């Protein structure tokens, strides 16, 4: 990075960056998926009515989006669920973290996804969307979300079942974004009067939307994450 770019970046970070502290880290087995409990002392979570995402610094000048889930307005804590199956600065960063480390973030914003009052809510995505749908479930309160998350590792599917008391089920991922597993799961379902939420791998989200629109699905809400 040249000096001019570094200086501009420092100014930007000094103006916007805020910090959180990692309270606990849980790695799934194999250790390619992580849960981070974080305290964000200056983050006001009280107005969240849509699923949020935060821009987290993962290397000098590099930011990745992650989703705060399981937030507590009083203690200003939440959990980030981070996939690290791929090789990238974000996955390198999460693998290097320890309890007590600081997290730098430069902003929190709303996604397109929020609960609906009428009809069923159905969620489809890959492992990057676990936090996103836990956040949607938190916003939906007692209304149960159903759906499927594509997960490649058999033991991660077992851990998913063990850790979450949820009507969203894990399905065996066979391609990059889980498109085939999610489509097979969706074929057996009735989507009449349902809102279907699709998130994760952007090309798979597009293909899934097309498949769902061919069926009796009323509303599909897509939030692409990565490609
Ligand atoms: C609104 C929003 C919310 C998000 N929330 C979360 C979240 O809570 N948890 C989370 O884990 N991710 C989340 N993501 C996705 C995350 O920001 C991206 O996956 C990010 O690009 C990963 O960064 P990286 O540096 O590890 O890999 P990158 O440098 O971005 O990519 C490296 C390579 O890996 C591939 N790749 C990237 N992601 C994946 C993947 N998941 N599986 C397989 N290959 C991949 C890319 O195609 C590329 O070839 C969110 C994204 C958005 C837009």
XYZ file of N, CA, C and O and ligand atoms in Angstrom, residues 33 52-55 58 63-68 80-92 111 126-132 173 176 201 223-227, ligand 1:
217
model
N -15.253 -23.162 11.179
C -16.419 -22.336 11.478
C -16.289 -21.905 12.937
O -15.980 -22.728 13.804
N -28.835 -6.991 10.722
C -27.750 -6.021 10.510
C -26.516 -6.716 9.942
O -26.405 -7.936 9.969
N -25.576 -5.922 9.456
C -24.250 -6.450 9.117
C -23.226 -5.393 9.498
O -23.524 -4.199 9.497
N -22.019 -5.845 9.863
C -20.982 -4.893 10.251
C -19.726 -5.101 9.425
O -19.392 -6.216 9.058
N -19.068 -3.972 9.104
C -17.813 -4.019 8.334
C -16.657 -4.131 9.317
O -16.357 -3.187 10.040
N -10.189 -6.903 8.837
C -9.568 -8.233 8.935
C -8.074 -8.196 8.610
O -7.366 -9.177 8.824
N -11.628 -5.035 4.803
C -12.818 -5.201 5.634
C -13.685 -6.323 5.078
O -13.740 -6.523 3.868
N -14.363 -7.033 5.958
C -15.318 -8.052 5.546
C -16.607 -7.850 6.336
O -16.586 -7.368 7.472
N -17.730 -8.243 5.712
C -19.034 -8.105 6.377
C -19.344 -9.333 7.224
O -19.241 -10.465 6.722
N -19.752 -9.120 8.461
C -20.243 -10.205 9.306
C -21.519 -9.742 10.018
O -21.779 -8.540 10.149
N -22.306 -10.723 10.476
C -23.657 -10.435 10.981
C -23.739 -10.574 12.491
O -23.469 -11.666 13.016
N -24.104 -9.515 13.215
C -24.310 -9.663 14.661
C -25.600 -10.437 14.953
O -26.666 -10.093 14.437
N -20.844 -13.381 16.590
C -20.601 -13.437 15.151
C -20.335 -14.903 14.794
O -19.547 -15.568 15.479
N -20.984 -15.393 13.739
C -20.802 -16.777 13.270
C -20.043 -16.697 11.951
O -20.596 -16.224 10.948
N -18.789 -17.144 11.949
C -17.924 -16.860 10.792
C -17.414 -18.138 10.146
O -16.795 -18.996 10.796
N -17.684 -18.233 8.841
C -17.234 -19.362 8.048
C -15.786 -19.135 7.618
O -15.438 -18.052 7.150
N -14.954 -20.174 7.765
C -13.547 -20.041 7.341
C -13.125 -21.264 6.534
O -12.002 -21.742 6.640
N -14.046 -21.776 5.717
C -13.733 -22.918 4.836
C -12.779 -22.488 3.734
O -11.967 -23.261 3.249
N -12.936 -21.214 3.294
C -12.179 -20.718 2.144
C -10.841 -20.121 2.594
O -10.658 -19.845 3.777
N -9.949 -19.910 1.642
C -8.707 -19.180 1.939
C -8.956 -17.720 1.605
O -9.249 -17.381 0.460
N -8.851 -16.823 2.573
C -9.067 -15.398 2.317
C -8.647 -14.618 3.550
O -8.463 -15.199 4.624
N -8.515 -13.306 3.445
C -8.096 -12.504 4.609
C -9.060 -12.621 5.787
O -8.630 -12.611 6.948
N -10.356 -12.743 5.498
C -11.348 -12.861 6.578
C -11.180 -14.172 7.328
O -11.184 -14.199 8.569
N -11.004 -15.277 6.575
C -10.854 -16.563 7.263
C -9.507 -16.644 7.973
O -9.425 -17.181 9.080
N -8.449 -16.066 7.375
C -7.141 -16.034 8.082
C -7.279 -15.279 9.406
O -6.754 -15.696 10.437
N -29.658 -4.915 6.602
C -29.844 -5.665 5.345
C -31.312 -5.523 4.918
O -32.097 -4.843 5.585
N -26.254 -20.794 2.915
C -25.093 -21.624 3.249
C -24.611 -21.258 4.664
O -25.272 -20.509 5.382
N -23.422 -21.747 5.038
C -22.976 -21.534 6.431
C -22.712 -20.069 6.776
O -22.758 -19.693 7.944
N -22.443 -19.244 5.778
C -22.220 -17.817 6.074
C -23.507 -17.147 6.565
O -23.472 -16.040 7.093
N -24.638 -17.821 6.365
C -25.931 -17.200 6.694
C -26.478 -17.651 8.054
O -27.576 -17.247 8.435
N -25.727 -18.479 8.773
C -26.240 -18.988 10.060
C -26.534 -17.823 11.015
O -27.626 -17.722 11.594
N -25.569 -16.895 11.167
C -25.786 -15.739 12.049
C -26.925 -14.862 11.552
O -27.728 -14.357 12.341
N -26.988 -14.709 10.234
C -28.025 -13.876 9.612
C -29.423 -14.421 9.967
O -30.318 -13.661 10.364
N -24.294 -30.163 1.672
C -23.888 -29.272 0.573
C -23.011 -30.042 -0.416
O -22.043 -30.682 -0.022
N -20.701 -25.259 -4.604
C -20.102 -24.109 -3.911
C -21.076 -23.358 -2.992
O -20.747 -23.022 -1.872
N -24.160 -17.343 -1.162
C -23.411 -17.325 -2.428
C -24.269 -16.678 -3.522
O -25.357 -17.172 -3.837
N -30.668 -11.733 -0.394
C -29.579 -10.898 0.129
C -28.263 -11.632 -0.188
O -27.892 -12.583 0.496
N -27.602 -11.202 -1.264
C -26.358 -11.864 -1.667
C -25.217 -11.497 -0.731
O -25.112 -10.360 -0.279
N -24.327 -12.478 -0.432
C -23.218 -12.263 0.504
C -21.852 -12.291 -0.171
O -20.993 -11.500 0.121
N -21.609 -13.285 -1.027
C -20.255 -13.478 -1.560
C -20.350 -14.199 -2.900
O -21.380 -14.779 -3.223
N -19.241 -14.111 -3.702
C -19.256 -14.812 -4.999
C -17.871 -15.392 -5.279
O -16.912 -15.103 -4.550
C -24.491 -8.456 4.453
C -23.461 -9.554 4.613
C -23.399 -10.296 5.791
C -22.472 -11.325 5.939
N -22.436 -12.037 7.103
C -21.555 -13.051 7.233
C -21.486 -13.814 8.454
O -22.174 -13.544 9.440
N -20.614 -14.856 8.501
C -19.799 -15.195 7.449
O -19.032 -16.168 7.562
N -19.834 -14.478 6.308
C -20.678 -13.419 6.174
N -20.707 -12.704 5.027
C -19.855 -13.139 3.923
C -18.429 -12.688 4.089
O -18.351 -11.254 4.215
C -17.680 -13.143 2.821
O -17.782 -14.535 2.642
C -16.255 -12.738 2.824
O -15.932 -12.476 1.489
C -15.275 -13.794 3.280
O -13.996 -13.165 3.284
P -12.645 -13.925 3.118
O -11.600 -12.874 3.198
O -12.593 -15.094 4.038
O -12.696 -14.510 1.620
P -12.608 -13.655 0.227
O -11.255 -13.004 0.151
O -13.792 -12.758 0.100
O -12.703 -14.811 -0.813
C -11.599 -15.706 -1.066
C -12.075 -16.797 -1.997
O -12.968 -17.651 -1.281
C -14.239 -17.683 -1.916
N -15.228 -17.605 -0.821
C -15.606 -16.487 -0.116
N -16.508 -16.813 0.820
C -16.691 -18.158 0.708
C -17.491 -19.110 1.387
N -18.291 -18.761 2.390
N -17.434 -20.418 1.011
C -16.636 -20.807 -0.006
N -15.843 -19.952 -0.701
C -15.870 -18.672 -0.345
C -14.302 -16.495 -2.866
O -15.088 -16.804 -3.983
C -12.844 -16.307 -3.231
O -12.500 -17.159 -4.310
C -21.586 -11.640 4.876
C -21.615 -10.847 3.699
C -22.537 -9.816 3.574
C -22.542 -9.002 2.307
